[in-house]
Tab-separated table of C-alpha atoms in Angstrom:
chain	number	residue	atom	x	y	z
A	19	ASP	CA	14.873	-14.239	1.638
A	20	ALA	CA	13.991	-12.261	4.435
A	21	GLY	CA	11.746	-9.844	2.587
A	22	VAL	CA	11.545	-6.487	3.258
A	23	ILE	CA	14.013	-5.089	6.377
A	24	GLN	CA	12.592	-1.565	8.104
A	25	SER	CA	14.411	-0.384	11.277
A	26	PRO	CA	13.445	0.969	13.374
A	27	ARG	CA	10.336	-0.790	13.892
A	28	HIS	CA	9.487	2.058	16.235
A	29	GLU	CA	10.650	5.415	16.450
A	30	VAL	CA	9.365	8.438	19.432
A	31	THR	CA	11.146	11.547	18.281
A	32	GLU	CA	10.376	15.711	19.451
A	33	MET	CA	9.566	18.175	17.862
A	34	GLY	CA	12.525	19.323	15.283
A	35	GLN	CA	14.275	16.321	15.697
A	36	GLU	CA	15.906	14.456	12.776
A	37	VAL	CA	14.870	11.376	11.896
A	38	THR	CA	15.884	8.646	9.610
A	39	LEU	CA	14.208	6.061	8.351
A	40	ARG	CA	15.942	2.628	7.057
A	41	CYS	CA	14.891	-0.097	4.318
A	42	LYS	CA	16.834	-2.629	3.021
A	43	PRO	CA	14.779	-4.244	-0.041
A	44	ILE	CA	14.293	-7.781	-1.392
A	45	SER	CA	18.021	-8.526	-3.206
A	46	GLY	CA	17.050	-8.759	-6.925
A	47	HIS	CA	14.052	-6.362	-6.879
A	48	ASP	CA	14.577	-3.263	-9.059
A	49	TYR	CA	11.492	-1.108	-7.484
A	50	LEU	CA	11.625	0.273	-4.184
A	51	PHE	CA	8.418	2.820	-2.410
A	52	TRP	CA	8.205	4.852	0.094
A	53	TYR	CA	4.620	4.440	1.638
A	54	ARG	CA	3.407	6.952	4.874
A	55	GLN	CA	-0.241	5.382	6.047
A	56	THR	CA	-2.447	6.955	8.341
A	57	MET	CA	-6.059	6.792	9.744
A	58	MET	CA	-6.925	10.197	7.972
A	59	ARG	CA	-5.674	9.655	4.297
A	60	GLY	CA	-4.889	5.647	4.465
A	61	LEU	CA	-2.013	4.737	2.807
A	62	GLU	CA	-0.280	7.456	0.143
A	63	LEU	CA	3.029	6.866	-2.250
A	64	LEU	CA	5.720	9.102	-0.932
A	65	ILE	CA	8.265	8.172	-3.534
A	66	TYR	CA	9.695	5.548	-5.586
A	67	PHE	CA	12.847	4.493	-7.182
A	68	ASN	CA	13.903	2.251	-10.498
A	69	ASN	CA	17.625	1.023	-10.369
A	70	ASN	CA	18.291	3.641	-7.176
A	71	VAL	CA	17.105	6.860	-9.564
A	72	PRO	CA	14.591	8.239	-7.541
A	73	ILE	CA	11.409	8.660	-10.238
A	74	ASP	CA	8.410	10.497	-8.816
A	75	ASP	CA	8.638	12.491	-5.901
A	76	SER	CA	4.965	13.866	-6.027
A	77	GLY	CA	3.617	12.494	-2.929
A	78	MET	CA	6.343	13.554	-0.863
A	79	PRO	CA	4.750	16.329	1.157
A	80	GLU	CA	7.432	19.126	1.902
A	81	ASP	CA	10.827	19.385	1.077
A	82	ARG	CA	11.072	18.545	5.549
A	83	PHE	CA	10.622	14.832	3.590
A	84	SER	CA	13.907	13.412	1.455
A	85	ALA	CA	15.388	10.103	0.797
A	86	LYS	CA	18.121	8.244	-1.034
A	87	MET	CA	18.929	5.150	-2.472
A	88	PRO	CA	22.541	5.116	-2.207
A	89	ASN	CA	22.500	1.427	-4.273
A	90	ALA	CA	20.706	-1.574	-4.427
A	91	SER	CA	20.462	-2.506	-1.235
A	92	PHE	CA	19.853	0.129	0.854
A	93	SER	CA	17.589	3.106	1.444
A	94	THR	CA	16.495	5.895	3.849
A	95	LEU	CA	13.809	8.413	4.128
A	96	LYS	CA	14.497	11.122	6.238
A	97	ILE	CA	12.726	14.139	7.838
A	98	GLN	CA	14.371	17.417	9.039
A	99	PRO	CA	12.640	18.930	11.076
A	100	SER	CA	9.760	16.427	12.160
A	101	GLU	CA	6.887	17.584	12.974
A	102	PRO	CA	3.558	16.204	15.376
A	103	ARG	CA	1.781	16.051	12.060
A	104	ASP	CA	4.453	12.932	10.212
A	105	SER	CA	3.189	10.699	12.788
A	106	ALA	CA	2.696	8.126	10.656
A	107	VAL	CA	3.652	4.241	10.189
A	108	TYR	CA	6.383	4.729	7.218
A	109	PHE	CA	6.304	1.597	4.825
A	110	CYS	CA	8.649	0.332	2.524
A	111	ALA	CA	8.239	-1.589	-0.240
A	112	SER	CA	9.782	-3.232	-3.133
A	113	SER	CA	8.954	-5.072	-6.292
A	114	LEU	CA	10.351	-6.830	-9.396
A	115	GLY	CA	10.314	-6.267	-12.733
A	116	SER	CA	10.063	-4.055	-16.144
A	117	GLY	CA	7.233	-1.718	-14.337
A	118	ALA	CA	4.426	-3.885	-15.778
A	119	PRO	CA	1.682	-3.505	-13.437
A	120	THR	CA	1.414	-7.190	-13.121
A	121	ASP	CA	4.705	-6.712	-10.529
A	122	THR	CA	3.837	-7.395	-6.428
A	123	GLN	CA	4.737	-4.978	-4.311
A	124	TYR	CA	6.323	-7.056	-0.987
A	125	PHE	CA	6.181	-4.250	1.951
A	126	GLY	CA	8.257	-4.056	4.988
A	127	PRO	CA	6.586	-4.458	8.615
A	128	GLY	CA	6.796	-0.372	8.623
A	129	THR	CA	8.619	1.808	11.228
A	130	ARG	CA	5.384	3.194	13.529
A	131	LEU	CA	6.911	7.084	13.877
A	132	THR	CA	5.818	9.220	16.703
A	133	VAL	CA	6.476	12.734	17.074
A	134	LEU	CA	6.241	14.498	20.615
B	11	GLN	CA	-8.721	11.087	-11.771
B	12	GLN	CA	-5.978	8.744	-9.818
B	13	GLN	CA	-8.643	8.541	-6.623
B	14	VAL	CA	-10.009	4.948	-5.491
B	15	LYS	CA	-12.907	5.089	-3.250
B	16	GLN	CA	-13.715	2.505	-0.686
B	17	SER	CA	-16.592	0.979	1.208
B	18	PRO	CA	-17.701	0.512	4.190
B	19	GLN	CA	-14.886	1.698	6.553
B	20	SER	CA	-15.440	-0.835	9.036
B	21	LEU	CA	-17.038	-4.403	8.520
B	22	ILE	CA	-18.019	-7.048	10.776
B	23	VAL	CA	-19.253	-10.375	10.182
B	24	GLN	CA	-20.334	-13.465	12.164
B	25	LYS	CA	-17.753	-16.506	11.031
B	26	GLY	CA	-19.686	-18.613	8.162
B	27	GLY	CA	-21.128	-15.277	6.654
B	28	ILE	CA	-19.949	-13.427	3.336
B	29	SER	CA	-17.674	-9.910	4.027
B	30	ILE	CA	-18.195	-7.902	1.162
B	31	ILE	CA	-15.852	-4.564	0.586
B	32	ASN	CA	-16.919	-2.303	-2.733
B	33	CYS	CA	-14.076	-0.557	-4.815
B	34	ALA	CA	-15.002	2.324	-7.414
B	35	TYR	CA	-12.440	3.905	-9.687
B	36	GLU	CA	-12.512	7.386	-11.862
B	37	ASN	CA	-10.027	6.743	-14.635
B	38	THR	CA	-10.645	4.285	-17.146
B	39	ALA	CA	-7.377	3.995	-18.026
B	40	PHE	CA	-6.437	1.829	-14.571
B	41	ASP	CA	-5.795	-1.796	-16.262
B	42	TYR	CA	-5.042	-3.700	-12.920
B	43	PHE	CA	-6.895	-4.188	-9.515
B	44	PRO	CA	-5.054	-5.681	-6.184
B	45	TRP	CA	-6.639	-6.230	-3.399
B	46	TYR	CA	-3.833	-5.920	0.058
B	47	GLN	CA	-4.721	-7.568	3.507
B	48	GLN	CA	-2.967	-5.868	5.994
B	49	PHE	CA	-2.817	-7.697	9.503
B	50	PRO	CA	-2.615	-6.008	13.246
B	51	GLY	CA	1.457	-4.719	13.203
B	52	LYS	CA	2.752	-6.323	10.030
B	53	GLY	CA	2.803	-4.070	6.033
B	54	PRO	CA	0.208	-5.092	3.454
B	55	ALA	CA	0.529	-8.370	1.659
B	56	LEU	CA	-0.979	-9.087	-1.642
B	57	LEU	CA	-4.007	-11.131	-1.697
B	58	ILE	CA	-5.644	-11.358	-5.107
B	59	ALA	CA	-5.811	-9.730	-8.683
B	60	ILE	CA	-7.282	-8.958	-11.254
B	61	ARG	CA	-7.730	-7.133	-14.904
B	62	PRO	CA	-10.234	-5.250	-16.456
B	63	ASP	CA	-11.428	-8.207	-19.346
B	64	VAL	CA	-12.446	-10.725	-16.915
B	65	SER	CA	-15.949	-10.029	-14.145
B	66	GLU	CA	-14.784	-12.639	-11.560
B	67	LYS	CA	-11.859	-13.797	-9.982
B	68	LYS	CA	-11.912	-16.766	-7.362
B	69	GLU	CA	-9.298	-17.734	-5.300
B	70	GLY	CA	-10.148	-20.181	-2.584
B	71	ARG	CA	-12.854	-17.895	-0.774
B	72	PHE	CA	-12.026	-14.819	-2.007
B	73	THR	CA	-14.032	-13.266	-5.535
B	74	ILE	CA	-13.174	-10.236	-6.831
B	75	SER	CA	-15.564	-9.149	-9.398
B	76	PHE	CA	-15.146	-5.964	-11.818
B	77	ASN	CA	-18.198	-4.403	-13.640
B	78	LYS	CA	-16.076	-2.431	-16.237
B	79	SER	CA	-18.769	-0.034	-17.667
B	80	ALA	CA	-19.933	0.735	-13.434
B	81	LYS	CA	-16.280	1.407	-12.972
B	82	GLN	CA	-16.536	-0.599	-9.938
B	83	PHE	CA	-14.786	-3.905	-8.623
B	84	SER	CA	-15.546	-5.721	-4.889
B	85	LEU	CA	-14.312	-8.591	-2.997
B	86	HIS	CA	-15.991	-11.106	-1.468
B	87	ILE	CA	-14.935	-13.059	1.210
B	88	MET	CA	-17.293	-16.433	2.077
B	89	ASP	CA	-16.702	-18.360	4.977
B	90	SER	CA	-15.707	-15.866	6.419
B	91	GLN	CA	-13.337	-17.342	9.665
B	92	PRO	CA	-11.910	-15.221	12.169
B	93	GLY	CA	-8.259	-15.231	10.981
B	94	ASP	CA	-10.159	-12.800	8.348
B	95	SER	CA	-9.872	-10.479	10.042
B	96	ALA	CA	-8.262	-7.328	8.712
B	97	THR	CA	-7.582	-4.505	7.128
B	98	TYR	CA	-8.215	-4.635	3.352
B	99	PHE	CA	-6.856	-2.444	0.528
B	100	CYS	CA	-8.155	-2.558	-3.017
B	101	ALA	CA	-6.188	-0.611	-5.522
B	102	ALA	CA	-5.513	-0.467	-9.467
B	103	SER	CA	-2.930	0.067	-10.900
B	104	ILE	CA	-1.563	2.522	-14.500
B	105	GLU	CA	1.415	2.266	-16.883
B	106	ASN	CA	2.214	5.136	-17.321
B	107	SER	CA	4.670	6.329	-19.992
B	108	GLY	CA	7.811	5.639	-18.626
B	109	GLY	CA	6.376	1.967	-18.443
B	110	TYR	CA	6.440	2.279	-13.970
B	111	GLN	CA	4.073	0.799	-11.714
B	112	LYS	CA	2.360	3.446	-9.594
B	113	VAL	CA	-0.371	2.211	-7.528
B	114	THR	CA	-3.245	4.143	-5.961
B	115	PHE	CA	-4.643	2.785	-2.851
B	116	GLY	CA	-8.498	2.776	-1.619
B	117	THR	CA	-9.097	3.934	2.378
B	118	GLY	CA	-8.930	0.463	3.390
B	119	THR	CA	-11.313	-1.092	5.347
B	120	LYS	CA	-10.991	-2.590	8.663
B	121	LEU	CA	-12.983	-6.364	8.706
B	122	GLN	CA	-13.288	-8.304	12.089
B	123	VAL	CA	-15.040	-11.414	12.001
B	124	ILE	CA	-16.649	-12.687	15.169
B	125	PRO	CA	-16.981	-15.942	16.498
C-alpha cells in the first residue's frame, strides 16, 4: 500500500485566495483525520470523519475552513479566503478500526502551506 | 481537561547517551498513550504505546515508563544514535461516548543526537 497520499506537498498562495488540500487515505481505513502543525501550537486536530461522515469539527478554527469527504478514498480541506496566519503544515491521517484507542493513525507526508 | 504537557521542547544528546522526554496529563479518563516519531519533511509515525495498566513497556532501545498516580509518562531512548534525531510527540487517547478515537498530542520535543 502506498500509505496516505496528500497533494500538493507545497502550496504558496496570496492572502485572500482559495486553497484546497487533498488527501487519499489508506484503502479500507474507516477514519480520516485532518491536522494542522505549527511551531507555536504543535499538532492540532481540525476534523475527523468516520465512514465519510464528519464526526467532530470542533477543531476547525473558523468558518473559512471546510472539509469534505465525498467518498471513502478522497477528502479535501478548503480554506477560503486564506490568511497569512493559516501558514502551517497540514497533515491527513487515516486509521482502521472500531474507534478503539489502540487504533494506529497513519499520517501522510503533509502539505506545507504558505500564505503571503 | 484534554491537555497533554510535554518537556523539554528540545534536547541534545551525545551518541550513546540516554534521551529522556517527559509528558504529563490531567484527564484520568485517558486510557492509551502512544508516542510518535517525526522526521523532517515526514508525517508522524507511531513509535511505541502503553496502556495505564502497566508501568513500563520496552521495544528495543525505546522504553515508556508510566506513573499512573502522578499522571506522568516518559520516553527513554537508550544508546541514542544520530538516526534517532527527530521530533517526538507524546499523546493520549480517550474513547468518548460515541466509541470514536480522539488523540490529544503534546507539543513535541526536537531531539538531536550528536556524534
